[in-house]
mmCIF file with all atom_site columns, C-alpha atoms in Angstrom:
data_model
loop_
_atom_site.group_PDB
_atom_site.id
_atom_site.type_symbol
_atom_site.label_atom_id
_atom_site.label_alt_id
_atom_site.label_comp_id
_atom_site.label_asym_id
_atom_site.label_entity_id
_atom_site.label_seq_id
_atom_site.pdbx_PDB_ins_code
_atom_site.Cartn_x
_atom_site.Cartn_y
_atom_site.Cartn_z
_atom_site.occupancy
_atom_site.B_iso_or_equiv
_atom_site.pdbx_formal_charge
_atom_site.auth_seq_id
_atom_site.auth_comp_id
_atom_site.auth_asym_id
_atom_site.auth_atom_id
_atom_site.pdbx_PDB_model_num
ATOM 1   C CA . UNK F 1 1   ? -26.325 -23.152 -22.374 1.00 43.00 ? 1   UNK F CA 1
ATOM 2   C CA . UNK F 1 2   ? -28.854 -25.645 -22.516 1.00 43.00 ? 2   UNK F CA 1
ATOM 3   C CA . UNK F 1 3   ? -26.793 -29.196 -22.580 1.00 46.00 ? 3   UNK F CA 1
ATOM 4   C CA . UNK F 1 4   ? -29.130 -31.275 -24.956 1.00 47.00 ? 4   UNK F CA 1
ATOM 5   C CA . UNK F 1 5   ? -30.210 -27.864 -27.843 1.00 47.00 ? 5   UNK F CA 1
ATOM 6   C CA . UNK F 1 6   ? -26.725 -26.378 -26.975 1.00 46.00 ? 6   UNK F CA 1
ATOM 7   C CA . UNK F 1 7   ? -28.987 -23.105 -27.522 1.00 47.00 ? 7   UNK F CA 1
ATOM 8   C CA . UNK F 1 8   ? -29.473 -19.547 -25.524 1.00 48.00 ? 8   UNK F CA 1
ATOM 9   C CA . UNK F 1 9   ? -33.035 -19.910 -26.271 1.00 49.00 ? 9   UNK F CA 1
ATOM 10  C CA . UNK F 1 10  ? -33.693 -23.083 -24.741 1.00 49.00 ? 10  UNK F CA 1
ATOM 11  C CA . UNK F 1 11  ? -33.014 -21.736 -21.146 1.00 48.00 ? 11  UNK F CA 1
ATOM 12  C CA . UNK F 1 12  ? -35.363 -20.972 -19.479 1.00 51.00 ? 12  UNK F CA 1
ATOM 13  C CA . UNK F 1 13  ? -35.781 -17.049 -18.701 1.00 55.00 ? 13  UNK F CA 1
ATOM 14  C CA . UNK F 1 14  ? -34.256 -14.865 -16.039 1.00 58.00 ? 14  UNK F CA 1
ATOM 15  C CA . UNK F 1 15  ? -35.965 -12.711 -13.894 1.00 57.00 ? 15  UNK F CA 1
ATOM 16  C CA . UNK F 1 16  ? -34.163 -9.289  -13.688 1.00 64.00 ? 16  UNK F CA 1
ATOM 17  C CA . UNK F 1 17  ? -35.787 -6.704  -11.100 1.00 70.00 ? 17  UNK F CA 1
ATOM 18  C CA . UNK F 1 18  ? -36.169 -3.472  -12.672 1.00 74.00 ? 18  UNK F CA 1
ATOM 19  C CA . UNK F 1 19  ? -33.739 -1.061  -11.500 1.00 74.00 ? 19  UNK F CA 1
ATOM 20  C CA . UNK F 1 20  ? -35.250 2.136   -9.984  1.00 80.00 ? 20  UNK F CA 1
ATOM 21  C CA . UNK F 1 21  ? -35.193 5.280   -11.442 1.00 82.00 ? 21  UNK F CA 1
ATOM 22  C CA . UNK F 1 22  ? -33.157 6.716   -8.602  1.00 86.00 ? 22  UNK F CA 1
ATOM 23  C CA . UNK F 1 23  ? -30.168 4.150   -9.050  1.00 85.00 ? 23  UNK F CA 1
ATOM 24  C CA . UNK F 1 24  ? -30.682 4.875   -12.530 1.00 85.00 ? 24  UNK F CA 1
ATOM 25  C CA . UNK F 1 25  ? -30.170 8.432   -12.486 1.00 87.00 ? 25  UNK F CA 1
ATOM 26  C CA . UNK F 1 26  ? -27.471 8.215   -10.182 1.00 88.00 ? 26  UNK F CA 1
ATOM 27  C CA . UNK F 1 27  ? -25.718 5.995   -11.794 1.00 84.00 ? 27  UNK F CA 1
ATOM 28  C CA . UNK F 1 28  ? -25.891 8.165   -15.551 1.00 87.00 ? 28  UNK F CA 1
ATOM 29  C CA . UNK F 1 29  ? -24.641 11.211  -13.220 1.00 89.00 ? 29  UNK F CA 1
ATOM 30  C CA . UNK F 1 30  ? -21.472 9.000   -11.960 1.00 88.00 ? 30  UNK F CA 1
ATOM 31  C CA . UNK F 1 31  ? -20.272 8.194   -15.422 1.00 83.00 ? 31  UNK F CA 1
ATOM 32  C CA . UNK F 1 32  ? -21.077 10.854  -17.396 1.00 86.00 ? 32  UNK F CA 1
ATOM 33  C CA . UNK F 1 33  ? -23.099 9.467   -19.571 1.00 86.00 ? 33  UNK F CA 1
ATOM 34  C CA . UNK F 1 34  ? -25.088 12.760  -20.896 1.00 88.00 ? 34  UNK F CA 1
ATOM 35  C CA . UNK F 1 35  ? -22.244 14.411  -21.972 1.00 87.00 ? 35  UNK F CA 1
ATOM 36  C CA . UNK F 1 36  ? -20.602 10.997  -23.323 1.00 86.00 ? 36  UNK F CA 1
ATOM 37  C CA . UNK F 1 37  ? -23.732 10.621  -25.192 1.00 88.00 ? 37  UNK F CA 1
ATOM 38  C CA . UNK F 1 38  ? -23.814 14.190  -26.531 1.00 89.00 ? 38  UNK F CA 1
ATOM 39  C CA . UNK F 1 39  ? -20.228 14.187  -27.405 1.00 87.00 ? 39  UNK F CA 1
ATOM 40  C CA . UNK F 1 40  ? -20.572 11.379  -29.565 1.00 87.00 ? 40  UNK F CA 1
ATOM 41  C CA . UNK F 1 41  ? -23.035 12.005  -31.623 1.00 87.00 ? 41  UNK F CA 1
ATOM 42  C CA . UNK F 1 42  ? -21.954 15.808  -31.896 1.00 87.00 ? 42  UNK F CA 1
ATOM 43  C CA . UNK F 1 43  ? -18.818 13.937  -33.369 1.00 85.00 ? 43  UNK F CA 1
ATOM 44  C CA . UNK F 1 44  ? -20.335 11.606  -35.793 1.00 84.00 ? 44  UNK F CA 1
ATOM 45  C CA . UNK F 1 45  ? -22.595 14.511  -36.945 1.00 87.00 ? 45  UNK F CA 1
ATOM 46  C CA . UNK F 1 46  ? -19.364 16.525  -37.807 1.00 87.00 ? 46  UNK F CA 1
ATOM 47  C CA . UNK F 1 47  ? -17.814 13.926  -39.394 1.00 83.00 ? 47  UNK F CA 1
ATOM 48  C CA . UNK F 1 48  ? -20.881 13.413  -41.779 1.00 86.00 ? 48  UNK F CA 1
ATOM 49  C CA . UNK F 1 49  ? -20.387 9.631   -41.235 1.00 80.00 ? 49  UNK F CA 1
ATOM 50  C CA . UNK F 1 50  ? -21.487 7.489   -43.896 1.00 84.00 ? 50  UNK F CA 1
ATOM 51  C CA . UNK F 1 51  ? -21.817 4.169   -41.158 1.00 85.00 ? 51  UNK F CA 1
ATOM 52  C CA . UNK F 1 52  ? -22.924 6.281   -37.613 1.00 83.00 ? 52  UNK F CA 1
ATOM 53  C CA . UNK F 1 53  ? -22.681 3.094   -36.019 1.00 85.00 ? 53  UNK F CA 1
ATOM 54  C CA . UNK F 1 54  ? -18.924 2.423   -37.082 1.00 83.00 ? 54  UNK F CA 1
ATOM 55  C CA . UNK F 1 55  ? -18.198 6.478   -36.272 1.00 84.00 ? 55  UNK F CA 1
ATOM 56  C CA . UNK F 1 56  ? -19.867 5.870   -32.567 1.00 85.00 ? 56  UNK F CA 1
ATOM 57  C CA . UNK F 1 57  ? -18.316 2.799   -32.036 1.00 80.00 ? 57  UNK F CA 1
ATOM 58  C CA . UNK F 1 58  ? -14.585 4.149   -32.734 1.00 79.00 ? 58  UNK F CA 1
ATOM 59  C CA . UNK F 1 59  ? -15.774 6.880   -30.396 1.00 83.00 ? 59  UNK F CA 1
ATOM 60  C CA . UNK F 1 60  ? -16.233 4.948   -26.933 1.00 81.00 ? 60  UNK F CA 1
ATOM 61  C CA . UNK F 1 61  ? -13.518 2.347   -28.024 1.00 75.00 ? 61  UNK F CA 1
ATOM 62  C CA . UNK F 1 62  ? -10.922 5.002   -27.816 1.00 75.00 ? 62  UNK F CA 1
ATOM 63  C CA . UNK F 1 63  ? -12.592 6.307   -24.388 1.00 77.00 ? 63  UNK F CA 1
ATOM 64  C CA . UNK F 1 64  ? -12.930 2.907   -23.480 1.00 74.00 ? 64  UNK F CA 1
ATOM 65  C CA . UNK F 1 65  ? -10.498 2.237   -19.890 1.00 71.00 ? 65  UNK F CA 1
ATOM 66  C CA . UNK F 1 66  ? -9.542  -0.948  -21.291 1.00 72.00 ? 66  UNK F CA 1
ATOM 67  C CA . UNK F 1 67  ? -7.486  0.860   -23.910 1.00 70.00 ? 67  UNK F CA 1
ATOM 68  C CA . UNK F 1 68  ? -3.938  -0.704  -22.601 1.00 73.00 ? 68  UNK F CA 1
ATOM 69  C CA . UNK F 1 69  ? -4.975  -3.357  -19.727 1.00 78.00 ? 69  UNK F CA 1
ATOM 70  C CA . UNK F 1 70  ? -2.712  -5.816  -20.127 1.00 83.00 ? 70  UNK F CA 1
ATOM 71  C CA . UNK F 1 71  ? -4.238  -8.898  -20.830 1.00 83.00 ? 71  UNK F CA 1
ATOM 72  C CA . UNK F 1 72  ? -1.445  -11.857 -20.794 1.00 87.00 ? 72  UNK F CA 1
ATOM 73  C CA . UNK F 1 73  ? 2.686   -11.502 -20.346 1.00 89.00 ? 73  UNK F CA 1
ATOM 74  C CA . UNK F 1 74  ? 4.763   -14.040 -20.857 1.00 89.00 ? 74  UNK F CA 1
ATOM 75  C CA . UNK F 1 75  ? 8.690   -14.394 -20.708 1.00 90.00 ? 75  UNK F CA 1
ATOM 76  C CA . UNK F 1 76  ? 10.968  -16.932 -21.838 1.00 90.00 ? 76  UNK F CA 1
ATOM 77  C CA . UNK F 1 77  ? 14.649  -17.417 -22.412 1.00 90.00 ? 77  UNK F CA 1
ATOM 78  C CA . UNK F 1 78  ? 15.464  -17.827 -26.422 1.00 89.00 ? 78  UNK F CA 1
ATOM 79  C CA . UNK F 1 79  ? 19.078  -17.807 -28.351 1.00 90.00 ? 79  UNK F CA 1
ATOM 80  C CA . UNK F 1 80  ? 20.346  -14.772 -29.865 1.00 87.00 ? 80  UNK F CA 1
ATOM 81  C CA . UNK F 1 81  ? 22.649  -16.029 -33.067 1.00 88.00 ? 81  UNK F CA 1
ATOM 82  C CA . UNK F 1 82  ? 25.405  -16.197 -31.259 1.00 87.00 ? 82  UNK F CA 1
ATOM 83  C CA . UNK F 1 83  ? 23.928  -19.263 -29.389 1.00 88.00 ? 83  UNK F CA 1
ATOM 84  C CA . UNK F 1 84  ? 24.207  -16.790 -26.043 1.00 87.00 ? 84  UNK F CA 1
ATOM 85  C CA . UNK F 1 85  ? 20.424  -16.941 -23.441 1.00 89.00 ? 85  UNK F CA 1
ATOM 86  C CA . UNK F 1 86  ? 18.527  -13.770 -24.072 1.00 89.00 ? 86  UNK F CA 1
ATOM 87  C CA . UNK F 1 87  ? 15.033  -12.932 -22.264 1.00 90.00 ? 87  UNK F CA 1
ATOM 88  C CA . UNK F 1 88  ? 12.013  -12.370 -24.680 1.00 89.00 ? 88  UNK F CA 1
ATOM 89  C CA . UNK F 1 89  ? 9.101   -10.822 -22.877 1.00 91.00 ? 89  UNK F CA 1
ATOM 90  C CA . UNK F 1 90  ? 5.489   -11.002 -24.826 1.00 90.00 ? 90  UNK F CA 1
ATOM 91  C CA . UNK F 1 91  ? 2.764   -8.768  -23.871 1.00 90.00 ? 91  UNK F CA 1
ATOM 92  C CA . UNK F 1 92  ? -0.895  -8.561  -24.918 1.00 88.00 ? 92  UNK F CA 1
ATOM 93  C CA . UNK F 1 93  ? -3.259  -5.762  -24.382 1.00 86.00 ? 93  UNK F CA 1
ATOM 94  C CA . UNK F 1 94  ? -6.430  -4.572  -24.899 1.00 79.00 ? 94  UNK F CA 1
ATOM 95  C CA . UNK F 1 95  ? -6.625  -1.398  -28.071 1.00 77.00 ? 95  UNK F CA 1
ATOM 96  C CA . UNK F 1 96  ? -9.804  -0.143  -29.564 1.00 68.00 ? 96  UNK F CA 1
ATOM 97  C CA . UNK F 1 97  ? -11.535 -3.839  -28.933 1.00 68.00 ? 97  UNK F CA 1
ATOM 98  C CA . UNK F 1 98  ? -8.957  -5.898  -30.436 1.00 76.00 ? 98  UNK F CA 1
ATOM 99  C CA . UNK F 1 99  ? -5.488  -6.747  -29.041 1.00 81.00 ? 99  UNK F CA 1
ATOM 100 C CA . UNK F 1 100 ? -1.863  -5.467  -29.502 1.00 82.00 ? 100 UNK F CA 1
ATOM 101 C CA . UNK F 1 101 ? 0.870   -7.120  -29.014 1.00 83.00 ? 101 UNK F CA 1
ATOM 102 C CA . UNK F 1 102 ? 4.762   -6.432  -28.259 1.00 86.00 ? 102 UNK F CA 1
ATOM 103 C CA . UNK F 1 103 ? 7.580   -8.576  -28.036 1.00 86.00 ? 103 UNK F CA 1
ATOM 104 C CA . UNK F 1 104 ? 11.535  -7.614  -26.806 1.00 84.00 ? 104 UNK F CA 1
ATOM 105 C CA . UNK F 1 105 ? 14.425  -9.107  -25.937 1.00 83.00 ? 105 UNK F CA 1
ATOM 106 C CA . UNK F 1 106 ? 16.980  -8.273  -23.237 1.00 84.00 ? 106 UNK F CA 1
ATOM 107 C CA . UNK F 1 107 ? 19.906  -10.405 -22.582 1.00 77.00 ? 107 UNK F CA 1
ATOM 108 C CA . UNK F 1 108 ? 22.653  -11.470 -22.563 1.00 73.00 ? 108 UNK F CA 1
ATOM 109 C CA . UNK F 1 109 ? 21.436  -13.265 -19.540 1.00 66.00 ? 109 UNK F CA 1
ATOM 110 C CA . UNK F 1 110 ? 24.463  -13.680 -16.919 1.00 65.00 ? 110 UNK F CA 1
#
């Protein structure tokens, strides 16, 4: 960002070489992308979607291979109500672009 209009459009542009049609084909091979493409809309168009975009989005968000990276963990030794140290272990993920989160405890911790 630009430091005095704290705007995108202030910068100045960047020049992006155009990729060639070779790498582009290759690379829409590699992934799939025809048949990604195909079976997504063939899904929105059965569903008679009211909001495509919403039906098409769900779509790659479930195929997405994010779905379940775990994004933070954290662990940290709490009091069950008997006043005995227990472990409780937090995790955060990645699900259908938002997060998830779990929590358990283990303990008693010896």
């Amino acid at each position: 960002l630009d430091k005095e209009s704290n705007s995108l459009a202030a910068m100045a542009p960047i020049a992006v070489s155009k990729p060639n049609a070779f790498w582009v084909q290759k690379w829409l091979k590699d992934h799939g992308i025809d048949s990604l493409l195909a079976d997504a809309v063939n899904k929105a168009v059965e569903g008679r979607s009211k909001d495509p975009a919403a039906s098409l989005s769900f779509f790659f968000q479930q195929r997405s291979k994010r779905n379940g990276e775990i994004k933070k963990m954290t662990a940290r030794t709490i009091f069950d109500p008997n006043m005995q140290p227990i472990l409780e272990i937090t995790t955060r993920c990645a699900f259908n672009g938002g997060d998830r989160l779990a929590s358990t405890t283990s303990g008693p911790i010896v």
